[in-house]
Coordinates of C-alpha atoms in Angstrom, one line a residue:
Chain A
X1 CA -19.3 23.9 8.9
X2 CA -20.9 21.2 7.3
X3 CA -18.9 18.4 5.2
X4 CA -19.1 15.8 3.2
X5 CA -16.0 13.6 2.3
X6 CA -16.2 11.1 -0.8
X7 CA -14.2 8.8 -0.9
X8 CA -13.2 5.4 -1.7
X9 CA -10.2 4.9 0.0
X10 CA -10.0 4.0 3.6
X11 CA -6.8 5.8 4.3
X12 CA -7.5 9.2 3.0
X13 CA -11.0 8.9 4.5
X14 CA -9.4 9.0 8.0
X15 CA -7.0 11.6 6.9
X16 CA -9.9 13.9 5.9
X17 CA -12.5 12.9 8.5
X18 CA -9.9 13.0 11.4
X19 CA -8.6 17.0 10.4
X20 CA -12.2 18.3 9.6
X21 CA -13.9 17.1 12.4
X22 CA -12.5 20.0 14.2
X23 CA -13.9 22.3 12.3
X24 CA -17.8 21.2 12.1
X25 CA -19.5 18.0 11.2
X26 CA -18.6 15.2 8.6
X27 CA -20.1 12.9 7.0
X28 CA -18.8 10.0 4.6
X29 CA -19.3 8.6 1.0
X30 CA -17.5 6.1 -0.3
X31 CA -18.5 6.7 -4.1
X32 CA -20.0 9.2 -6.5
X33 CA -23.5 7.6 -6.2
X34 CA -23.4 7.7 -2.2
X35 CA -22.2 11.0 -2.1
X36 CA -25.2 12.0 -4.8
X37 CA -27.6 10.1 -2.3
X38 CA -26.2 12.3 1.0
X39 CA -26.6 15.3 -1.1
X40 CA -29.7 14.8 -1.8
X41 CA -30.8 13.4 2.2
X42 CA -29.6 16.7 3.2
X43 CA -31.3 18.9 0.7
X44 CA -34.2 17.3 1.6
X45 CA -33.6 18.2 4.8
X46 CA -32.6 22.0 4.4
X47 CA -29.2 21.0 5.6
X48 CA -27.2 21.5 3.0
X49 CA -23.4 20.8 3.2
X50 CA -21.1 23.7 2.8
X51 CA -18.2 22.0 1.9
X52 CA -17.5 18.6 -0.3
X53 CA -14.4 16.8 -0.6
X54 CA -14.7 14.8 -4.3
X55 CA -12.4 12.2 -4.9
X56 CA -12.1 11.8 -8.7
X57 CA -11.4 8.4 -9.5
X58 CA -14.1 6.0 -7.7
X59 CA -16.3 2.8 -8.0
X60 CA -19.9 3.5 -8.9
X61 CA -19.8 6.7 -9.9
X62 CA -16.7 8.9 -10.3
X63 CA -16.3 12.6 -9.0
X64 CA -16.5 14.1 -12.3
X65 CA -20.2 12.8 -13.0
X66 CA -21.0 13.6 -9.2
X67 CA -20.3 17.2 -9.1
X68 CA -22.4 18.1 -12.2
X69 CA -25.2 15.7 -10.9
X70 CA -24.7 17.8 -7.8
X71 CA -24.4 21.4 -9.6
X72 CA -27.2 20.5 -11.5
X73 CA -29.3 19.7 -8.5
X74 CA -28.5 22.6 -7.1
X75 CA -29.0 24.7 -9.9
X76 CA -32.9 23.0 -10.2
X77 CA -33.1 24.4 -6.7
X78 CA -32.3 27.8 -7.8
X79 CA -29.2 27.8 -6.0
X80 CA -26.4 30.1 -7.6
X81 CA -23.0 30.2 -6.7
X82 CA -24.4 30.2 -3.2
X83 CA -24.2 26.3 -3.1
X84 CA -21.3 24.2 -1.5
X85 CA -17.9 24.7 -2.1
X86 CA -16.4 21.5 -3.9
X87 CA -13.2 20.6 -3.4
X88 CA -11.7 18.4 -5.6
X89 CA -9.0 16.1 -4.4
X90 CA -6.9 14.4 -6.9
X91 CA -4.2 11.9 -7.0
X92 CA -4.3 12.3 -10.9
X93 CA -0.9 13.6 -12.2
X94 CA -2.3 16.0 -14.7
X95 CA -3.6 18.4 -12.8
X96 CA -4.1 20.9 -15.3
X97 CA -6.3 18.8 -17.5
X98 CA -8.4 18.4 -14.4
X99 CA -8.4 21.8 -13.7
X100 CA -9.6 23.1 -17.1
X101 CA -12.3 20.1 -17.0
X102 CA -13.7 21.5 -13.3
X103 CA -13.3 25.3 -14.2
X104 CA -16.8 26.9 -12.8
X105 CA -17.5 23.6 -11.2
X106 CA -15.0 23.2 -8.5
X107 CA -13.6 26.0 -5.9
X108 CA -10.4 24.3 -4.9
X109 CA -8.1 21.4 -5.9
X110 CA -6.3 19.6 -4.1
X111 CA -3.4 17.0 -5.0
X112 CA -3.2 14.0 -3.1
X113 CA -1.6 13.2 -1.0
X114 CA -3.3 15.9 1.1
X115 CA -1.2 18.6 2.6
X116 CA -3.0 19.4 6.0
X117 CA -1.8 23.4 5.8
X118 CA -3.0 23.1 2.3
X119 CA -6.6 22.3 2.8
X120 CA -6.6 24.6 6.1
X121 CA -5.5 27.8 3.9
X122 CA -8.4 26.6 1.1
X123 CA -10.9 26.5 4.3
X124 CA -10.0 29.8 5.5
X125 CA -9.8 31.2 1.5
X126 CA -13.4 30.1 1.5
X127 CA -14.9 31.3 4.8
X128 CA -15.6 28.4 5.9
X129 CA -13.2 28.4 9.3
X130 CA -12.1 31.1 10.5
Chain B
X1 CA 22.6 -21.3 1.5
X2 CA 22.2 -24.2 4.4
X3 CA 22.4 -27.6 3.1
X4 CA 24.4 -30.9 3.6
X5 CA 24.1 -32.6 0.5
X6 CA 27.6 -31.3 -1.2
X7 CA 25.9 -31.4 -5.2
X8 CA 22.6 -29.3 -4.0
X9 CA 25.2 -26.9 -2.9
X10 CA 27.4 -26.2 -5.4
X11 CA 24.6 -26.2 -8.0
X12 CA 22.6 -23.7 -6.1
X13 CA 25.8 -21.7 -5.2
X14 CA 26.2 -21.2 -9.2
X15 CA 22.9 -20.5 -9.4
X16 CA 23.7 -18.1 -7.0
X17 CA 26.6 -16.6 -8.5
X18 CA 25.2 -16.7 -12.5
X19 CA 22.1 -14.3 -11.1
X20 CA 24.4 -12.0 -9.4
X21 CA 24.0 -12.7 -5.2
X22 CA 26.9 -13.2 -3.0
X23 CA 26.4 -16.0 -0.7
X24 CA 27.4 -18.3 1.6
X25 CA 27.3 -21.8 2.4
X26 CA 26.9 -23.8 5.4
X27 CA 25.8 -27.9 6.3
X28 CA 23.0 -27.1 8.8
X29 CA 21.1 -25.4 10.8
X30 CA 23.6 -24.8 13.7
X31 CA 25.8 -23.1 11.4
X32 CA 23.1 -21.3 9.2
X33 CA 22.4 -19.6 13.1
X34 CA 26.0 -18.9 13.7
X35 CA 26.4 -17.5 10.4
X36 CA 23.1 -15.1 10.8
X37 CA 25.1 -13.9 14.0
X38 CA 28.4 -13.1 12.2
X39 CA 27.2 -11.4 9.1
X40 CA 24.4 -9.2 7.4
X41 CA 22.4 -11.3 4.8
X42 CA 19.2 -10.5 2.9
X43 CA 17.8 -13.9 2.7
X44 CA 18.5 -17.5 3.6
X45 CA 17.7 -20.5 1.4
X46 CA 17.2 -23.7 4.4
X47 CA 17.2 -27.1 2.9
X48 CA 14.5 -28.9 5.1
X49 CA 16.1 -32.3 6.2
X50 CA 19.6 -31.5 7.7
X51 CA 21.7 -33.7 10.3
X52 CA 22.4 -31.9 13.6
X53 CA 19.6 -29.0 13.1
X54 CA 17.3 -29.6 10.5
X55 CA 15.5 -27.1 8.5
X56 CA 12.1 -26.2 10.9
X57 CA 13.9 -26.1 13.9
X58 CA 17.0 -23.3 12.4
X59 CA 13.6 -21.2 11.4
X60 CA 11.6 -21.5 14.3
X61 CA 15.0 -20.2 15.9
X62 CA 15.6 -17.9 13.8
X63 CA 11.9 -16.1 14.0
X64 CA 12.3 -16.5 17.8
X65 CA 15.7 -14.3 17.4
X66 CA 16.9 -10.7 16.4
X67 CA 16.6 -12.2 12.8
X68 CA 12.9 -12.5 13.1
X69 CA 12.3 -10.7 10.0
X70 CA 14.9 -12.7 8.1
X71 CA 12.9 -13.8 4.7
X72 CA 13.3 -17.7 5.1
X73 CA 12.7 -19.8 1.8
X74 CA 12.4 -23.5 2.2
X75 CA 14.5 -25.5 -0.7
X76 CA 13.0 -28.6 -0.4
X77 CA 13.1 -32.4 -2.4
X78 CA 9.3 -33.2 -0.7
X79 CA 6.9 -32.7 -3.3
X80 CA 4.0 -34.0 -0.8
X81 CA 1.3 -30.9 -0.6
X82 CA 1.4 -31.2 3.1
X83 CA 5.1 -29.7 2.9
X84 CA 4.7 -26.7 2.2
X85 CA 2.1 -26.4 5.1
X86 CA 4.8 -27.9 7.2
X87 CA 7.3 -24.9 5.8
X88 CA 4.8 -22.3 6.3
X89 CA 4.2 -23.5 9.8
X90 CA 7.7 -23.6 10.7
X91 CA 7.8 -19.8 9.8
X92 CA 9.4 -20.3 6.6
X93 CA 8.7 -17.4 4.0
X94 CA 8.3 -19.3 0.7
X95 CA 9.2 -22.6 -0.8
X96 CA 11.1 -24.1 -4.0
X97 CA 11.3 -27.6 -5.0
X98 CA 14.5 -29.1 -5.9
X99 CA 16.1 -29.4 -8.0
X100 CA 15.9 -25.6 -8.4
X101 CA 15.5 -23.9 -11.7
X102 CA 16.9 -21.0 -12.2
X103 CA 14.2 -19.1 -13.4
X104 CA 12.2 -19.6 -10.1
X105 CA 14.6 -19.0 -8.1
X106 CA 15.1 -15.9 -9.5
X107 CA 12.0 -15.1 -8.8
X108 CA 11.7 -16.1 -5.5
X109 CA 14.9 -13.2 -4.6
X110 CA 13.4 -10.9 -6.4
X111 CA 10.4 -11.5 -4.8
X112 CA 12.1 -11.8 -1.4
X113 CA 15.4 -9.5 -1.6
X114 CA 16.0 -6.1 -3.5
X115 CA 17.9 -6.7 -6.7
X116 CA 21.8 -6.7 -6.2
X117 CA 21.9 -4.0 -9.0
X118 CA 19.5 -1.9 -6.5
X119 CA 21.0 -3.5 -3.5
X120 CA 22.8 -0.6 -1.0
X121 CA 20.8 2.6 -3.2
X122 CA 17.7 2.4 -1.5
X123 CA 17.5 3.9 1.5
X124 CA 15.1 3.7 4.2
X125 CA 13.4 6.8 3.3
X126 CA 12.1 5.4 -0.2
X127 CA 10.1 3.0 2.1
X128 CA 9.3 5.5 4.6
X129 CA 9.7 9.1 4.6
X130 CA 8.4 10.1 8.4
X131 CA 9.7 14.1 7.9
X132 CA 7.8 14.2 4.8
X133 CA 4.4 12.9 6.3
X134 CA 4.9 14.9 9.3
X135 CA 5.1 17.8 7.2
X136 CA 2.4 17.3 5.3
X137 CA 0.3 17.2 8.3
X138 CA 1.2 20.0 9.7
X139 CA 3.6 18.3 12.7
X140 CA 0.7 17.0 14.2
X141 CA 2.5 13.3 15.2
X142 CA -1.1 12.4 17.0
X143 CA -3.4 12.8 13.7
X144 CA 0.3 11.1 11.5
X145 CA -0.1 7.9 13.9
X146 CA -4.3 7.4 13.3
X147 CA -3.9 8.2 10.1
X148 CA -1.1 5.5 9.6
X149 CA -2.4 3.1 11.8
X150 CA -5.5 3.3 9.9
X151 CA -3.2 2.2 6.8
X152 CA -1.7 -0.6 8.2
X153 CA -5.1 -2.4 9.7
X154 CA -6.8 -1.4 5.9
X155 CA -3.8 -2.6 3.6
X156 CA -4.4 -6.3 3.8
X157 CA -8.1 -6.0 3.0
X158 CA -7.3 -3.8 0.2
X159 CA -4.7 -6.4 -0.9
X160 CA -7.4 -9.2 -0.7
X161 CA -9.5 -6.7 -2.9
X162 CA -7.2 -7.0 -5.0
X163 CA -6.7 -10.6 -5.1
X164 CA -10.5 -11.1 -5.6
X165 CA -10.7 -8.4 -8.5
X166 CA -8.1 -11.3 -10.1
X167 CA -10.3 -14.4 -9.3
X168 CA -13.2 -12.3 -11.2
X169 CA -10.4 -11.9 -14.6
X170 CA -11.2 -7.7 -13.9
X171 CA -8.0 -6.5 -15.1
X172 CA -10.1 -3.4 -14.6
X173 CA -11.4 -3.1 -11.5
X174 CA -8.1 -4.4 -10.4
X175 CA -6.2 -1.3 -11.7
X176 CA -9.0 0.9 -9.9
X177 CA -8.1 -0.7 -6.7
X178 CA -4.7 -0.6 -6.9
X179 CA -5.4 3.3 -7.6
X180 CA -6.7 3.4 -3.9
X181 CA -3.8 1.6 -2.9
X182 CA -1.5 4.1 -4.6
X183 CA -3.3 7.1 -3.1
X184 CA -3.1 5.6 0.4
X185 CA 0.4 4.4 0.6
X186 CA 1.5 8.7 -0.8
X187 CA -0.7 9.4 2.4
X188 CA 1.4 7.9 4.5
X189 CA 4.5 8.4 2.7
X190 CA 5.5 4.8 1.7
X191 CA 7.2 5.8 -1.4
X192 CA 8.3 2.0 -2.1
X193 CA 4.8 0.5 -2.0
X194 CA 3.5 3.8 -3.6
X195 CA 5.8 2.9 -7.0
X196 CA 4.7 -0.9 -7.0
X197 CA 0.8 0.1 -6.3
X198 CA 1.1 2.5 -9.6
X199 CA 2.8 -0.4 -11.6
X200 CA -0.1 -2.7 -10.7
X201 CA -3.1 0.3 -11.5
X202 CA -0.9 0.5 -15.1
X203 CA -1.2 -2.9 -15.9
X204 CA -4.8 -3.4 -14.6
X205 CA -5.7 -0.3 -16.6
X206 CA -3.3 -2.1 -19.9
X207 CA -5.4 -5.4 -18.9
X208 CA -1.8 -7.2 -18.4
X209 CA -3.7 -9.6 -15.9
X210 CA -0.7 -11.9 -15.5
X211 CA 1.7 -9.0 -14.6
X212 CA -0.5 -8.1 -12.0
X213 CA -0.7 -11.1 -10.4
X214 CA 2.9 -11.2 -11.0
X215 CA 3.1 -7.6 -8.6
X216 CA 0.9 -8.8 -6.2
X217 CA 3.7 -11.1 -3.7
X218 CA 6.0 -8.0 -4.8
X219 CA 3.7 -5.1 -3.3
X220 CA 2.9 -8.0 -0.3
X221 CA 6.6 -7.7 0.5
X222 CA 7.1 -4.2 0.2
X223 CA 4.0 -4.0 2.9
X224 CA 6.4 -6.0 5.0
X225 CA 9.7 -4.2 4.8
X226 CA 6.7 -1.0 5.4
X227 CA 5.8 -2.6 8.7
X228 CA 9.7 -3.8 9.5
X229 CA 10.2 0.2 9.1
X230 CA 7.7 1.1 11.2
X231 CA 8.7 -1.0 13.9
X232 CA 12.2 0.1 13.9
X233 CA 11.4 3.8 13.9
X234 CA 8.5 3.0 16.8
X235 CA 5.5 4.1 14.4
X236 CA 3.9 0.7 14.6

C-alpha cells in the first residue's frame, strides 16, 4: 500500500504516519495544495497512491477543494472508481453535513481524534491490508 | 500571601477574600516555606523585599523543592522594567505592581489557579485521560508515547504560531491554528487544553482578537498543568 497523509497538524501527522507505516509507504502534505502537488508527482510517475488521508480544515487549500481537484484529475485520466481511496478525517462536529457534502467523493470518514482500530477496520473494509 | 508590611496584607487578604480564595498570611519567606510544607495551596503571592528571606531567595527555594511547580506571582512596589526580569529570573511565575487592583489580580488567579467555583470538580482526567488514549490506539503504549511526545516538543511552536497570527491582527488565521491545536490536544487526550484551544478557534473565527489574546496565558497554563500531569503519571 501506498499513502498519502494531508495534514496540517503536526500531532496527528505522527499519529497517522507512525500506524501506517506498517502497512506500506507514506508520504506527507501538510496542505490541500501540497497534497494536489504529490498527487500529481506520482501520477506522473505511474505510482499512484492507493490510499489518502484528507484533513478538511487546512492552510492553502482545504480538503474539500483537494479531493475534487484530485477526482477530477483522476477522472481526466480516465480513471473510474478504480482511483485511490480517500479518507476523510475530520475533527468537524457535524459529521453528517460532511458526509452528505463527500457522498461519491470520499470512501471513509473518520472523526478525529483518530481511533487506531477504526482506521484499521476501514483499511481492511477497503483491501487495502489484509 | 507572604509579606511584612502589615497594610499590603490586610488589603490584599480582602482582596483575597471579596474574589472568593481562602488564604493565608505569613511575614517572609521562611515562613511562606514552612507554610508550603504544612498545607496544600494553589498559588502563592511573594512580596519581593522581605526581612529574614526575601522574595527571590523563598522562590529559588521553592522551585529547588517538592513545590517546584508551585505558580509563584511576584507582588512587587518596583516599577523599574528590570524587575520583572529580576522576578522571572528568580523563577517567579508572573508579576503585579502594588498597590494591587483588584481586577488584575483577578486575573492573574484565574490565570494561575482554577476558579474556586471549579476548584476540587476537576479531576485529573479532564487534563489527561491516559485509558482513553490508550484505547483509542489500540493499547499500543509505544505508538501513545511518540505520538505524545511528538505533542509536547510541537505545542510551543504552535503556541508561537499563534502569538504571531496576533502580531499580524489575523483574527482568522488565528482561529485556523488554534483548530490544529484543538485537533492535536483530542489526539492525545488533553481534554482541558482541548476546551480552551476550541474557545480560542471560536473567537478567531468571531474575529474577537482581544479575547484571544486574552486565552492565550490561559491555554499556556493549561499546557503546564498538561506537562505537571505527565510527569506525575511517568508519560513525560
Amino acid at each position: 500500500m501506498k499513502a498519502l497523509i494531508v495534514e496540517d497538524d503536526f500531532t496527528n501527522r505522527l499519529l497517522l504516519q507512525s500506524f501506517l507505516s506498517h502497512y506500506g509507504e507514506c508520504h506527507i502534505a501538510a496542505n490541500g495544495k501540497e497534497a494536489v502537488e504529490a498527487y500529481q508527482a506520482a501520477a506522473q510517475q505511474n505510482q499512484r497512491y492507493d490510499l489518502i488521508c484528507m484533513d478538511i480544515l487546512m492552510p492553502e487549500m482545504d480538503g474539500r477543494d483537494a479531493i475534487r481537484v484530485i477526482r477530477h484529475m483522476e477522472a481526466n485520466a480516465s480513471i473510474y472508481g478504480g482511483g485511490a481511496k480517500i479518507f476523510m478525517t475530520s475533527a468537524l462536529d457535524d459529521v453528517k453535513e460532511i458526509v452528505r457534502a463527500f457522498r461519491g467523493l470520499c470512501d471513509a470518514y473518520l472523526v478525529k481524534p483518530i481511533d487506531t482500530r477504526k482506521l484499521l477496520d476501514e483499511l481492511k473494509g477497503h483491501n487495502l491490508v489484509q | 500571601m507572604a509579606d511584612d508590611n502589615p497594610t499590603n496584607l490586610m488589603v490584599i487578604m480582602a482582596q483575597l477574600a471579596k474574589l472568593g480564595y481562602g488564604a493565608d498570611s505569613v511575614v517572609n519567606g521562611g515562613e511562606a516555606l514552612a507554610a508550603l510544607d504544612r498545607e496544600a495551596y494553589s498559588l502563592v503571592l511573594m512580596d519581593c523585599q522581605m526581612p529574614v528571606m526575601d522574595g527571590y531567595e523563598a522562590t529559588r527555594r521553592i522551585r529547588a523543592s517538592r513545590h517546584r511547580e508551585m505558580p509563584v506571582i511576584a507582588v512587587t512596589a518596583h516599577a523599574m522594567a528590570g524587575d520583572r526580569e529580576k522576578c522571572l529570573n528568580a523563577g517567579m511565575s508572573d508579576y503585579l505592581a502594588k498597590p494591587v487592583e483588584l481586577h488584575r489580580l483577578a486575573e492573574i488567579l484565574s490565570r494561575w489557579t482554577v476558579t474556586p467555583a471549579s476548584q476540587g470538580l476537576r479531576s485529573s482526567i479532564e487534563i489527561f485521560d491516559e485509558r482513553a488514549l490508550l484505547e483509542r490506539l489500540m493499547n499500543d503504549r509505544q505508538l501513545a508515547t511518540k505520538v505524545m511526545q511528538g505533542f509536547l516538543s510541537d505545542f510551543p511552536r504552535q503556541l508561537d504560531q499563534l502569538g504571531r497570527k496576533i502580531a499580524e491582527s489575523d483574527a482568522l488565521g488565528a482561529g485556523l491554528q488554534a483548530h490544529a491545536m484543538k485537533g492535536a490536544a483530542a489526539t492525545v487526550a488533553a481534554g482541558g487544553l482541548r476546551a480552551v484551544a476550541l474557545e480560542i478557534e471560536q473567537a478567531g473565527r468571531a474575529g474577537a482578537l482581544p479575547r484571544v489574546i486574552e486565552l492565550i496565558p490561559v491555554a499556556a497554563r493549561e499546557f503546564h498543568h498538561l506537562q505537571t500531569a505527565l510527569r506525575h503519571s511517568g508519560w513525560a
